[in-house]
GROMACS .gro file of C-alpha atoms in nm:
model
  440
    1UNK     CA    1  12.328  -2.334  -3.360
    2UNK     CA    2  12.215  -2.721  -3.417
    3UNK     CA    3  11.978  -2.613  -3.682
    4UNK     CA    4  12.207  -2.342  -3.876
    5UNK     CA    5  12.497  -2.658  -3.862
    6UNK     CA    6  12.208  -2.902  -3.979
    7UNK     CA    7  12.069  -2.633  -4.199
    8UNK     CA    8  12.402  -2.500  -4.393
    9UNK     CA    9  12.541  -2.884  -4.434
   10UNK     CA   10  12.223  -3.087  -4.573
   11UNK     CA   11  12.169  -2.929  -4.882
   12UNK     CA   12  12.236  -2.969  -5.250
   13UNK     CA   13  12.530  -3.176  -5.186
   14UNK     CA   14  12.305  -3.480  -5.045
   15UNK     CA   15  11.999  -3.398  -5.251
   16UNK     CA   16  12.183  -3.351  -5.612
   17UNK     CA   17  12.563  -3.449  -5.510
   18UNK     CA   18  12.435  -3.761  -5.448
   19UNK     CA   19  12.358  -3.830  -5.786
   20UNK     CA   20  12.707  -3.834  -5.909
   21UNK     CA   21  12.827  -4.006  -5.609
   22UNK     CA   22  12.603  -4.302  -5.662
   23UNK     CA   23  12.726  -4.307  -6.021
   24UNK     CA   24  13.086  -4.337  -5.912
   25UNK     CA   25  13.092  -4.585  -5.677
   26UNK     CA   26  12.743  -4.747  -5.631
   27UNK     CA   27  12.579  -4.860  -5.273
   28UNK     CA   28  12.926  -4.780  -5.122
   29UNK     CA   29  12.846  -4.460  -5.093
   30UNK     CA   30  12.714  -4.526  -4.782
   31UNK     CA   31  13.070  -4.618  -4.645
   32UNK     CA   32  13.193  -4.282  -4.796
   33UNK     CA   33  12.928  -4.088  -4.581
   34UNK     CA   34  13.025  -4.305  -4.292
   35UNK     CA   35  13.356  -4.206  -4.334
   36UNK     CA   36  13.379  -3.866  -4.383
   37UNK     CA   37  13.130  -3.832  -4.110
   38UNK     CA   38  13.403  -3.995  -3.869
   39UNK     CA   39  13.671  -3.747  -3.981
   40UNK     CA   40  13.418  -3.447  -4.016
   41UNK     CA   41  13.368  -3.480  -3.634
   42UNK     CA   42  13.727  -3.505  -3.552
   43UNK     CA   43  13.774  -3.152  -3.695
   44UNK     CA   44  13.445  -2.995  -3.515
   45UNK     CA   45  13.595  -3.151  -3.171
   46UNK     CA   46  13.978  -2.955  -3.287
   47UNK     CA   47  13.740  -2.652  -3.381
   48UNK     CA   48  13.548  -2.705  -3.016
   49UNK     CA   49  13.860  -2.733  -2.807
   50UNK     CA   50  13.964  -2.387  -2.917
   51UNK     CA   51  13.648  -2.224  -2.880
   52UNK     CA   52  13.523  -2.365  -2.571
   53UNK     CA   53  13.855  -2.134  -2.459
   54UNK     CA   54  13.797  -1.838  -2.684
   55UNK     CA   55  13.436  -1.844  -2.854
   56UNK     CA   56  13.478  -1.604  -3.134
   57UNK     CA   57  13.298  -1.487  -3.486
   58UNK     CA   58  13.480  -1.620  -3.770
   59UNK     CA   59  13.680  -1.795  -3.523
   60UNK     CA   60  13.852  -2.097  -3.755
   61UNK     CA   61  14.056  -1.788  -3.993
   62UNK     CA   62  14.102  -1.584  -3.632
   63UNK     CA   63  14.285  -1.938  -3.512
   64UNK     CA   64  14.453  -1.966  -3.838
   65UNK     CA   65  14.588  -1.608  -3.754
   66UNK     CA   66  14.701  -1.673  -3.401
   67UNK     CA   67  14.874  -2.017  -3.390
   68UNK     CA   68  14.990  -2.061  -3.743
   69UNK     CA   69  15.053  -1.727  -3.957
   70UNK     CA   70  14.818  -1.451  -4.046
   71UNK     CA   71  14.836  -1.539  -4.433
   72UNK     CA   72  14.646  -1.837  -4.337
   73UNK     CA   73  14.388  -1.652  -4.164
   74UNK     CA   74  14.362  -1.467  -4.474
   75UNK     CA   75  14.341  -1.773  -4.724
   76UNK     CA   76  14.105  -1.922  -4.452
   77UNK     CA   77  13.887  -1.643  -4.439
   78UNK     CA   78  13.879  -1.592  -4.829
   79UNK     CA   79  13.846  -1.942  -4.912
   80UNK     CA   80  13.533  -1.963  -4.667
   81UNK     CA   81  13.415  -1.685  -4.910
   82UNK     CA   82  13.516  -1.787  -5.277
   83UNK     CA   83  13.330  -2.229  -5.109
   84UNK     CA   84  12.992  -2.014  -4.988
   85UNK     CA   85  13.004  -1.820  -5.299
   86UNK     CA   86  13.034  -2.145  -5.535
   87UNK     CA   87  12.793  -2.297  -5.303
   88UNK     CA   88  12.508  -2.073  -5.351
   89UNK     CA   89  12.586  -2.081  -5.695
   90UNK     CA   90  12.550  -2.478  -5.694
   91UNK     CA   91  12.210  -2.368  -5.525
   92UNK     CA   92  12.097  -2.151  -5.780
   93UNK     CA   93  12.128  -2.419  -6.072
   94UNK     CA   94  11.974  -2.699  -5.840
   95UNK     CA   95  11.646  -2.441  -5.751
   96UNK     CA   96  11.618  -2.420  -6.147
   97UNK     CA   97  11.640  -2.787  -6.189
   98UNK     CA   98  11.366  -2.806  -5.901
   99UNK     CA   99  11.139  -2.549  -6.005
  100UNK     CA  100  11.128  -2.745  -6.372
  101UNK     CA  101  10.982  -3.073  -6.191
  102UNK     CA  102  10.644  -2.917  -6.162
  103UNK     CA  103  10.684  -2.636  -6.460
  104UNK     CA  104  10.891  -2.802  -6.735
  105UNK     CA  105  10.905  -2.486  -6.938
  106UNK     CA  106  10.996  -2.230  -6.721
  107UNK     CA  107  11.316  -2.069  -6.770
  108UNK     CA  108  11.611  -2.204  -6.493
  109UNK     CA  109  11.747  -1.875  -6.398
  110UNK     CA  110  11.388  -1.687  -6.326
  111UNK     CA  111  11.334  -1.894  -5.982
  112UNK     CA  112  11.720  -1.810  -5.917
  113UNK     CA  113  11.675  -1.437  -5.942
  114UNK     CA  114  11.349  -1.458  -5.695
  115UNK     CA  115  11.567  -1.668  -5.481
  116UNK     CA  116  11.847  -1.450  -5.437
  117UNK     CA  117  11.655  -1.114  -5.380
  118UNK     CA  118  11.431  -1.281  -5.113
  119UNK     CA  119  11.729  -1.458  -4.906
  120UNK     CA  120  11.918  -1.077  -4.946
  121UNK     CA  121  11.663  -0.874  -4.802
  122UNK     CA  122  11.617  -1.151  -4.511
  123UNK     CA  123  11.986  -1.153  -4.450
  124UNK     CA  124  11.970  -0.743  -4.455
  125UNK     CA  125  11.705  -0.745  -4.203
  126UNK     CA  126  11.885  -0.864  -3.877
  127UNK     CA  127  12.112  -1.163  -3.749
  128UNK     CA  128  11.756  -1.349  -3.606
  129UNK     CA  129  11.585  -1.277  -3.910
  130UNK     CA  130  11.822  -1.535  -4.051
  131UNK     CA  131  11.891  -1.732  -3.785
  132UNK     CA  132  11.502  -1.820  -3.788
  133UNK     CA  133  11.443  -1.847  -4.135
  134UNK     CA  134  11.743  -2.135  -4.140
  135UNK     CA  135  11.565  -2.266  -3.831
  136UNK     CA  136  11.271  -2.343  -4.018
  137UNK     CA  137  11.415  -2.457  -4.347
  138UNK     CA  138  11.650  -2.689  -4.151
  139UNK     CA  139  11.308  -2.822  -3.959
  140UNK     CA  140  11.157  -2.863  -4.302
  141UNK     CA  141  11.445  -3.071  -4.430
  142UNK     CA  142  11.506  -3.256  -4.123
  143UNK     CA  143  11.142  -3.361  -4.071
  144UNK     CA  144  11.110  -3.486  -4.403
  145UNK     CA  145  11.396  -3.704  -4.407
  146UNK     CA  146  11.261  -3.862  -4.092
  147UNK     CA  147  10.955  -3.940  -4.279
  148UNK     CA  148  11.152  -3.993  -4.602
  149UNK     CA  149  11.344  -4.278  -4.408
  150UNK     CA  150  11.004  -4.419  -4.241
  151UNK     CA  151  10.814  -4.405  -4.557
  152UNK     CA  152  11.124  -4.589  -4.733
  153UNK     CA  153  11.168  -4.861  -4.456
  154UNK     CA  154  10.790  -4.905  -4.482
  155UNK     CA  155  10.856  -4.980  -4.891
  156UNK     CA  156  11.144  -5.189  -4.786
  157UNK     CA  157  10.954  -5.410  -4.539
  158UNK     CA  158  10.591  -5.375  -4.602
  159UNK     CA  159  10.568  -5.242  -4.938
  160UNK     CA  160  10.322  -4.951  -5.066
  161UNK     CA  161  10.128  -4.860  -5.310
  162UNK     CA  162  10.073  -5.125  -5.496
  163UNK     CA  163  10.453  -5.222  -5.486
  164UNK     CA  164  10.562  -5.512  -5.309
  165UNK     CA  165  10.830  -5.514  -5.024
  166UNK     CA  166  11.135  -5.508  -5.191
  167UNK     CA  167  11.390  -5.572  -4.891
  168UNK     CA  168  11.777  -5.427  -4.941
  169UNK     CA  169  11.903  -5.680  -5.183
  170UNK     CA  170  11.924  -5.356  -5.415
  171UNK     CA  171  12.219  -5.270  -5.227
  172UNK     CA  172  12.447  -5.579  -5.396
  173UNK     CA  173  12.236  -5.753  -5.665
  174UNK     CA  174  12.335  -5.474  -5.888
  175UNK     CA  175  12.710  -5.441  -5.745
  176UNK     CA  176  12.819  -5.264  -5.440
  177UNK     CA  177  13.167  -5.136  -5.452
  178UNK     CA  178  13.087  -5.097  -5.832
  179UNK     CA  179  13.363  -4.839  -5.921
  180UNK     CA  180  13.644  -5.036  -5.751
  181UNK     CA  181  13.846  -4.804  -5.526
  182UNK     CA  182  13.938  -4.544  -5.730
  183UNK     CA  183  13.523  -4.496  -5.798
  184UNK     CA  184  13.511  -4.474  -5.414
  185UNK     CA  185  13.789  -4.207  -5.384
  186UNK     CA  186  13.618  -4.006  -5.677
  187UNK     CA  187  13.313  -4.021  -5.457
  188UNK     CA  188  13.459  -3.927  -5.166
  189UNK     CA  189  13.548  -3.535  -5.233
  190UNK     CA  190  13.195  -3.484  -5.314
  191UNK     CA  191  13.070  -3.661  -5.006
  192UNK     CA  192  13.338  -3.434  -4.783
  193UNK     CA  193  13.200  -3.141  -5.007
  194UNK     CA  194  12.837  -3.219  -4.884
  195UNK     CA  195  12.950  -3.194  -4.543
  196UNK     CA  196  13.059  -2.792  -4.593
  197UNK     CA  197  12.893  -2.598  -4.369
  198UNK     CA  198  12.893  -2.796  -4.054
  199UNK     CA  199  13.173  -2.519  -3.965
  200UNK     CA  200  12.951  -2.256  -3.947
  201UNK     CA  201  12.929  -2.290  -3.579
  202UNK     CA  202  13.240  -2.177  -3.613
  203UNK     CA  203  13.096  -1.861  -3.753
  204UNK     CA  204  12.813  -1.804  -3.501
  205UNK     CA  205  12.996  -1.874  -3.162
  206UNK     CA  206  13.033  -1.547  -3.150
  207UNK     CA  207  12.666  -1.395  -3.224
  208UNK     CA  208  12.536  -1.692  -3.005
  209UNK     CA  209  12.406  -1.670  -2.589
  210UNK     CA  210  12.570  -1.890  -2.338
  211UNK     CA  211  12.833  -2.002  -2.588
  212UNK     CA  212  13.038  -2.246  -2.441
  213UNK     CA  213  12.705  -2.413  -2.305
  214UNK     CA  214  12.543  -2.434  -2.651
  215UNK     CA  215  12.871  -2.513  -2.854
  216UNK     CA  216  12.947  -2.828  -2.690
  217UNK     CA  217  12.596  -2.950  -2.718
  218UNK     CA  218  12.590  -2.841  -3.083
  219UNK     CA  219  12.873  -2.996  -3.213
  220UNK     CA  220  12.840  -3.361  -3.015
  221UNK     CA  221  12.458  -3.320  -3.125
  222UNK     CA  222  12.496  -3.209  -3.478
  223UNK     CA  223  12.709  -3.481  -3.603
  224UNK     CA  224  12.529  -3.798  -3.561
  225UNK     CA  225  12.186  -3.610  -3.660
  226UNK     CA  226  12.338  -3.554  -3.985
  227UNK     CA  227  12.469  -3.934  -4.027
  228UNK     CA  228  12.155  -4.058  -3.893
  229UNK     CA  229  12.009  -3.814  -4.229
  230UNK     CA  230  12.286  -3.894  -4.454
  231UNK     CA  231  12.312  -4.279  -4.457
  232UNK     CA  232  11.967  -4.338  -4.350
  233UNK     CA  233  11.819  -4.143  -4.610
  234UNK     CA  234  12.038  -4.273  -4.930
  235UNK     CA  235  12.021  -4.631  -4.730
  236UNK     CA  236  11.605  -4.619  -4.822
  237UNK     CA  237  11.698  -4.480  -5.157
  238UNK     CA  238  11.921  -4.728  -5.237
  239UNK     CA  239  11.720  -5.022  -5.127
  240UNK     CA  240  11.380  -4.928  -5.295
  241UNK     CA  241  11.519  -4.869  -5.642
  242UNK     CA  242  11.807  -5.003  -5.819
  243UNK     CA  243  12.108  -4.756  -5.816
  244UNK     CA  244  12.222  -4.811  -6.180
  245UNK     CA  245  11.851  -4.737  -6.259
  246UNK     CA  246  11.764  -4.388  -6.120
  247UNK     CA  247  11.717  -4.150  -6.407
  248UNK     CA  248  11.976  -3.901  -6.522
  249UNK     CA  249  11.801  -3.581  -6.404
  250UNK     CA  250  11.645  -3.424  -6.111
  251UNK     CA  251  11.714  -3.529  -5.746
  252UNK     CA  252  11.725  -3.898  -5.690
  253UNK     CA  253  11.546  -3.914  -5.411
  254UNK     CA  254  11.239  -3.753  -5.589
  255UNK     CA  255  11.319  -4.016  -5.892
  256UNK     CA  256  11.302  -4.279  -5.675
  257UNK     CA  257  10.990  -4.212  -5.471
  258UNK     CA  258  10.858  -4.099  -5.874
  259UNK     CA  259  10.961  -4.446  -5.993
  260UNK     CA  260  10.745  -4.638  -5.764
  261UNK     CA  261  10.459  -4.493  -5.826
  262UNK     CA  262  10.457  -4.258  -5.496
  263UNK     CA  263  10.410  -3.949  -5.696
  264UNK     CA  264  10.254  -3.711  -5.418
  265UNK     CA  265  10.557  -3.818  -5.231
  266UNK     CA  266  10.840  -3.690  -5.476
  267UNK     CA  267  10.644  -3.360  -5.524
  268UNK     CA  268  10.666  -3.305  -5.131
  269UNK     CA  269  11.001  -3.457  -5.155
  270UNK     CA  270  11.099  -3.174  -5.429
  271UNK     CA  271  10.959  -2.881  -5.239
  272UNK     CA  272  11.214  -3.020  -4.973
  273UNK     CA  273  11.503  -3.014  -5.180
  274UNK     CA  274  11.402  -2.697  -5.288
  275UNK     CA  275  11.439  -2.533  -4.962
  276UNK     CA  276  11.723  -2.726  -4.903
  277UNK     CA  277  11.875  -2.496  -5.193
  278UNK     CA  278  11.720  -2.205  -5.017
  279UNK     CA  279  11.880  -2.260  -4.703
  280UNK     CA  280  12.229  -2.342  -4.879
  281UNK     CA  281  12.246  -2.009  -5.005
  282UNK     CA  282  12.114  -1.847  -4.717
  283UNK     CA  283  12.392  -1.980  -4.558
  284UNK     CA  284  12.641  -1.930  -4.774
  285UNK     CA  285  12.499  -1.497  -4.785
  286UNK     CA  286  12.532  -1.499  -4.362
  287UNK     CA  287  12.872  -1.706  -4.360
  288UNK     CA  288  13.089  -1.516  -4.633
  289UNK     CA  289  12.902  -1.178  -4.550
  290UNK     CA  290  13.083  -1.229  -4.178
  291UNK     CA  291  13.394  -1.316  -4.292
  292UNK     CA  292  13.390  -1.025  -4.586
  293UNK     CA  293  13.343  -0.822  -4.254
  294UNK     CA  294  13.597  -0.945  -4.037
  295UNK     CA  295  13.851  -0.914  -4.344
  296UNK     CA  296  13.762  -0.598  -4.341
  297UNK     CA  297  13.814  -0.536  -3.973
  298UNK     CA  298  14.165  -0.664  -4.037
  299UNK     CA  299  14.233  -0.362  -4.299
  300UNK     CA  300  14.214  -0.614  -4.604
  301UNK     CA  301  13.908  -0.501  -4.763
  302UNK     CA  302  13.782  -0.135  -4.810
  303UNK     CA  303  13.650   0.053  -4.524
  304UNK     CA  304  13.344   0.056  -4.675
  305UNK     CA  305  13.272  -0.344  -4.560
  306UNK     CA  306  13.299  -0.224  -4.225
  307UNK     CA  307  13.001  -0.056  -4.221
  308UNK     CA  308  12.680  -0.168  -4.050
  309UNK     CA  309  12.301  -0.091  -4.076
  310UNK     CA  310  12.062  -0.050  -3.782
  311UNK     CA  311  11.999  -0.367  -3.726
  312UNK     CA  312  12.384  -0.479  -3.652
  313UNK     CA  313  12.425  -0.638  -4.013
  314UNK     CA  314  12.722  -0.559  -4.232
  315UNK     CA  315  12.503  -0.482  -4.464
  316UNK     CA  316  12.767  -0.385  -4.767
  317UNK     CA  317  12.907  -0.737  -4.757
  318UNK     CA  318  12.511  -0.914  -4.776
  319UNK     CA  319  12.468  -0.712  -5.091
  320UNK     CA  320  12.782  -0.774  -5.203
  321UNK     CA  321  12.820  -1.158  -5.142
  322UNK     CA  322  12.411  -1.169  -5.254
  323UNK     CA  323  12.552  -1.010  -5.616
  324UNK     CA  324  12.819  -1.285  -5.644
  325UNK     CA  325  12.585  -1.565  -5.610
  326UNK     CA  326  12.349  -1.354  -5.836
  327UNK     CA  327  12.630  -1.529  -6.104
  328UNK     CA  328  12.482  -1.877  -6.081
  329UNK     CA  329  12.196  -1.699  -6.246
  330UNK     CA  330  12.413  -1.614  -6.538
  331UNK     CA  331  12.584  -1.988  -6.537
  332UNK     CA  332  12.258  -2.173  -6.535
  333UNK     CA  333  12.198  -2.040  -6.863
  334UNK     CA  334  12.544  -2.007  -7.016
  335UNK     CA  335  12.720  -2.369  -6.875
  336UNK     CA  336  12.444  -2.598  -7.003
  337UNK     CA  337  12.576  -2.431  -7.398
  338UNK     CA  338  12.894  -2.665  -7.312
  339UNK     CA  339  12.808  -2.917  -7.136
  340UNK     CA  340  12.541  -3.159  -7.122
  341UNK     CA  341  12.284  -3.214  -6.825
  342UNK     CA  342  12.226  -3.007  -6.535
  343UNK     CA  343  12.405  -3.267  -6.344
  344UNK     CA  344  12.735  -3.226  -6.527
  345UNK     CA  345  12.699  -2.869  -6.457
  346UNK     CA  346  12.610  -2.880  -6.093
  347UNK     CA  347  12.928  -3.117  -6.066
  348UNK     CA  348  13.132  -2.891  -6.248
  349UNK     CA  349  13.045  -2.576  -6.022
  350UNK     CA  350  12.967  -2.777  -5.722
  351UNK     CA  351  13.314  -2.923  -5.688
  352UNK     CA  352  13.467  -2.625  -5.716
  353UNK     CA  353  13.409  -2.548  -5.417
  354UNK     CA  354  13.618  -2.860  -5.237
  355UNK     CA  355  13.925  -2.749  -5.216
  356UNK     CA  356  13.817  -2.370  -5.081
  357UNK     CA  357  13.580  -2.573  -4.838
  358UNK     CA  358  13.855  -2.800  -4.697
  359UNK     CA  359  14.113  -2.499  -4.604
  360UNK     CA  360  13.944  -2.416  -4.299
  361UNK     CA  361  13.913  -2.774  -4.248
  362UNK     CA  362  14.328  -2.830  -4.283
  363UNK     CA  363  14.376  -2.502  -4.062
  364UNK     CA  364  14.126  -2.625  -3.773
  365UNK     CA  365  14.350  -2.951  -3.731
  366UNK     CA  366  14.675  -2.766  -3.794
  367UNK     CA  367  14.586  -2.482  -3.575
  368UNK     CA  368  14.459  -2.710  -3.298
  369UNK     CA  369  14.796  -2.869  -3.283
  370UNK     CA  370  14.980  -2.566  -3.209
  371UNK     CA  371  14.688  -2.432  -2.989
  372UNK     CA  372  14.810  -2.739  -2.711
  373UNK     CA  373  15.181  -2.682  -2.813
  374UNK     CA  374  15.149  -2.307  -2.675
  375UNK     CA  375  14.888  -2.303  -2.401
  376UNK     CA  376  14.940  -2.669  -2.255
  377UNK     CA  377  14.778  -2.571  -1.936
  378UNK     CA  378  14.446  -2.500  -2.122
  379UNK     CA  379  14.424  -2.837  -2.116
  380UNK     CA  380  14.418  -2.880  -1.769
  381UNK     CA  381  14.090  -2.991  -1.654
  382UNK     CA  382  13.951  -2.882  -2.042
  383UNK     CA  383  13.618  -3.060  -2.047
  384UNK     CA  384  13.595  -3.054  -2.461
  385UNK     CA  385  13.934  -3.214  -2.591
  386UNK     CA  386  14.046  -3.349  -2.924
  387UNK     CA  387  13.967  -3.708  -2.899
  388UNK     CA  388  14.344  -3.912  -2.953
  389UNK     CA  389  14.526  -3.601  -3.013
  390UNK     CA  390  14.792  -3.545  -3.203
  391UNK     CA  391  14.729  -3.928  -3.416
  392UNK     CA  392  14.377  -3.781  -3.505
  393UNK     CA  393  14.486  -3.512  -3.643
  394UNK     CA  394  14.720  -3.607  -3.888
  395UNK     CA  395  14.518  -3.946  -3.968
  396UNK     CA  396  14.250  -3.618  -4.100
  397UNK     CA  397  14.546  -3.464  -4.250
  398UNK     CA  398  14.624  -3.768  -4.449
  399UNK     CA  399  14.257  -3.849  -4.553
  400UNK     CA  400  14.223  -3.499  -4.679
  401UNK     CA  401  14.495  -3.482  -4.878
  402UNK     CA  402  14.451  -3.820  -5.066
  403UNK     CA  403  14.102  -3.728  -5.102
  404UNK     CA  404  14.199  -3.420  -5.310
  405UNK     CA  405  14.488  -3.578  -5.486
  406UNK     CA  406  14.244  -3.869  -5.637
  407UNK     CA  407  14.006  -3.568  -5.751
  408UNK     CA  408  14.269  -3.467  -5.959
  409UNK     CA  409  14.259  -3.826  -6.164
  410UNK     CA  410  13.909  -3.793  -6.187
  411UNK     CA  411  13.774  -3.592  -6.580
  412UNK     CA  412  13.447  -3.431  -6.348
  413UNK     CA  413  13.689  -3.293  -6.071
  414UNK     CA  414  14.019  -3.201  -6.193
  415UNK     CA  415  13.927  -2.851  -6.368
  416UNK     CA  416  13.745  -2.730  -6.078
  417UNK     CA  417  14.023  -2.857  -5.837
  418UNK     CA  418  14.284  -2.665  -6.064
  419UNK     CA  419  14.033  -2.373  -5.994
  420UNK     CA  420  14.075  -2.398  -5.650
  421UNK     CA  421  14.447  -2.425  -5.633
  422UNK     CA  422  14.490  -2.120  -5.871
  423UNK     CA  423  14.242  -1.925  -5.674
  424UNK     CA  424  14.475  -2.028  -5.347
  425UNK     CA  425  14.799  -1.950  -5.536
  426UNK     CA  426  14.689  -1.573  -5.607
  427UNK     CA  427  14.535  -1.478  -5.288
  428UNK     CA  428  14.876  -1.585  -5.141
  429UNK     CA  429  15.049  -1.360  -5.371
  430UNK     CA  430  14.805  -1.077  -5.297
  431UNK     CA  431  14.874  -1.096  -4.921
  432UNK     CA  432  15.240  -1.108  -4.944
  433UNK     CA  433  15.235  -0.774  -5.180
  434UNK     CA  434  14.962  -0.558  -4.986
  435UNK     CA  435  14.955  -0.704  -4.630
  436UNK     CA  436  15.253  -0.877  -4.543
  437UNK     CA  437  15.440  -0.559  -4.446
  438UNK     CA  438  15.172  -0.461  -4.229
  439UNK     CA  439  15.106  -0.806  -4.040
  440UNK     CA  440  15.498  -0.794  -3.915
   0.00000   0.00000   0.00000
């Protein structure tokens, strides 16, 4: 469960994300992590109360259901779908921006269509099958950005290569809170976006053994591996190269470790990234694929989603969500014909996905609320509480929602926000004509 939460959250969103983040705000992007790592964990502890009492599949839309109003667990549910879907997307155009760092002239969406098929057929083949092939890609990723940060404090201290120590006075020489704080608030949605994914132990509390033992271990666990990762990782970055000065394509941490001369490095770094992209999407096929099922277990999506192959997979809903994603495929060769750079694409898309990504987030704290307004005497003696309940919950509330009304002010995000909202405003209609009736 560590390794899927580690697995499904470090992805594109640190590797690429960061790129635009940097741009925004400078070395205080390393504040933003910090933060939204802070609030991040408040949610996982709402999320753990509730499941250390009822450890469920899909658990965060069930919750949504119970304690605040079923069309919630149907946004929730849904949005979790539409954020893995754009996610995997995102993937798709960052494993074609990859791929062209050791084969310039290959075509973007040929690695993409490989990429897709393979992850499919591994989802198809049984609930281990992927839980140990995001095992290893999170073990991949995680051991190289142990030795990405060692290597990078060696630079720092020691130097390498040729290249003398260059210490951290990278972080300020060149400005630090260099986009004022508007810049950092811009930042900020993508940094929370990076995070997406850490609820997926939501997801697989229920398909998990012993989970009340494993859930509290993965959730106090997961969260300060992932800052450790996060801020340690971009803190090297940062420090061995100037910010203003990493090149406008590719990852920047492969730039970086490229512009210093520590070549071999940024090609391992890049195969990294690359399965960091893998693992995003494999994510984002097991995640939605479970909660295309329990829609469907609900009554709001054919029969036909309910159905299951030998193995215990919903097989229908792999396929189907596989075929969605299948669309970054088809962006990666159409966006670029409006807009220029990769980058600006991956942003575009990318973003997209915030607002989706952060329902689940706004229903965990909302739902936790009325979880200890109804069943106060759970609480009795509950060894996983909400740390400074009720304040920390709206404090999240409040960072949330100013994080998403300053993305709205900002040229990359407010299209893709609009998306989001207008996506939200029609599966709300949809419920209330097809479902409502039936909920009551």
């Amino acid at each position: 469960m560590q390794m899927i939460a580690l697995g499904g959250t470090i992805g594109v969103g640190l590797f690429m994300g960061a790129k635009s983040t940097i741009e925004w705000t400078g070395p205080s992007v390393l504040l933003a992590y910090a933060i939204a790592g802070v609030f991040l964990y408040l949610i996982m502890r709402a999320l753990g109360e509730m499941l250390y009492d009822n450890p469920i599949s899909g658990s965060f839309s069930h919750f949504a259901s119970e304690y605040m109003h079923p069309v919630f667990g149907y946004l929730t549910a849904w949005s979790n779908i539409f954020q893995w879907v754009v996610v995997g997307i995102s993937e798709m155009i960052a494993i074609g921006t990859y791929m062209q760092f050791w084969w310039p002239s290959i075509p973007s969406w040929v690695p993409g269509i490989i990429a897709v098929v393979f992850l499919c057929i591994a989802n198809l083949i049984s609930v281990s099958a992927f839980g140990e092939l995001e095992y290893w890609f999170a073990l991949i990723k995680v051991v190289t950005i142990i030795a990405m940060i060692i290597v990078g404090l060696v630079i720092v201290v020691l130097g390498f290569n040729g290249v003398g120590p260059t210490g951290i006075s990278n972080l300020w020489s060149h400005g630090f809170f260099t986009g004022g704080f508007k810049g950092f608030f811009f930042a900020l949605s993508i940094v929370f976006a990076s995070y997406q994914g850490i609820e997926l132990i939501g997801v697989t509390a229920g398909e998990a053994e012993n989970p009340k033992k494993t859930l509290v271990k993965a959730i106090q666990d997961t969260i300060g591996r992932i800052l450790i990762f996060y801020i340690g990782s971009i803190f090297v970055m940062l420090s061995i190269y100037p910010w203003d000065k990493i090149a406008n394509i590719g990852s920047p941490f492969v730039e970086t470790f490229s512009q210093v001369g520590i070549t071999a490095a940024a090609s391992i770094i890049n195969f990294v990234v690359l399965t960091a992209a893998l693992s995003g999407s494999n994510s984002a096929i097991y995640s939605s694929s479970r909660m295309s099922y329990l829609l469907a277990q609900q009554g709001q999506l054919p029969e036909r989603y309910n159905k299951i192959n030998k193995h215990g997979v919903p097989y229908i809903s792999v396929i189907s969500i596989a075929t969605g994603i299948l669309l970054g495929v088809i962006l990666n060769v159409i966006l670029p014909l409006f807009y220029k750079g990769a980058n600006q694409v991956f942003v575009y898309v990318y973003s997209s996905s915030v607002l989706p990504g952060m329902v689940p987030w706004f229903v965990i704290i909302m739902s936790e609320l009325k979880f200890r307004k109804q069943h106060p005497e759970k609480l009795v003696g509950h060894p996983f509480k909400m740390p400074l309940a009720p304040f920390s919950n709206y404090l999240t509330l409040l960072v949330l929602f100013v994080t998403l009304i300053f993305m709205f002010f900002n040229d990359d995000t407010r299209i893709p926000l609009i998306v989001g909202i207008v996506f939200l405003a029609l599966m709300t209609i949809l419920y209330f004509v097809r479902f409502n009736k039936k909920a009551k």
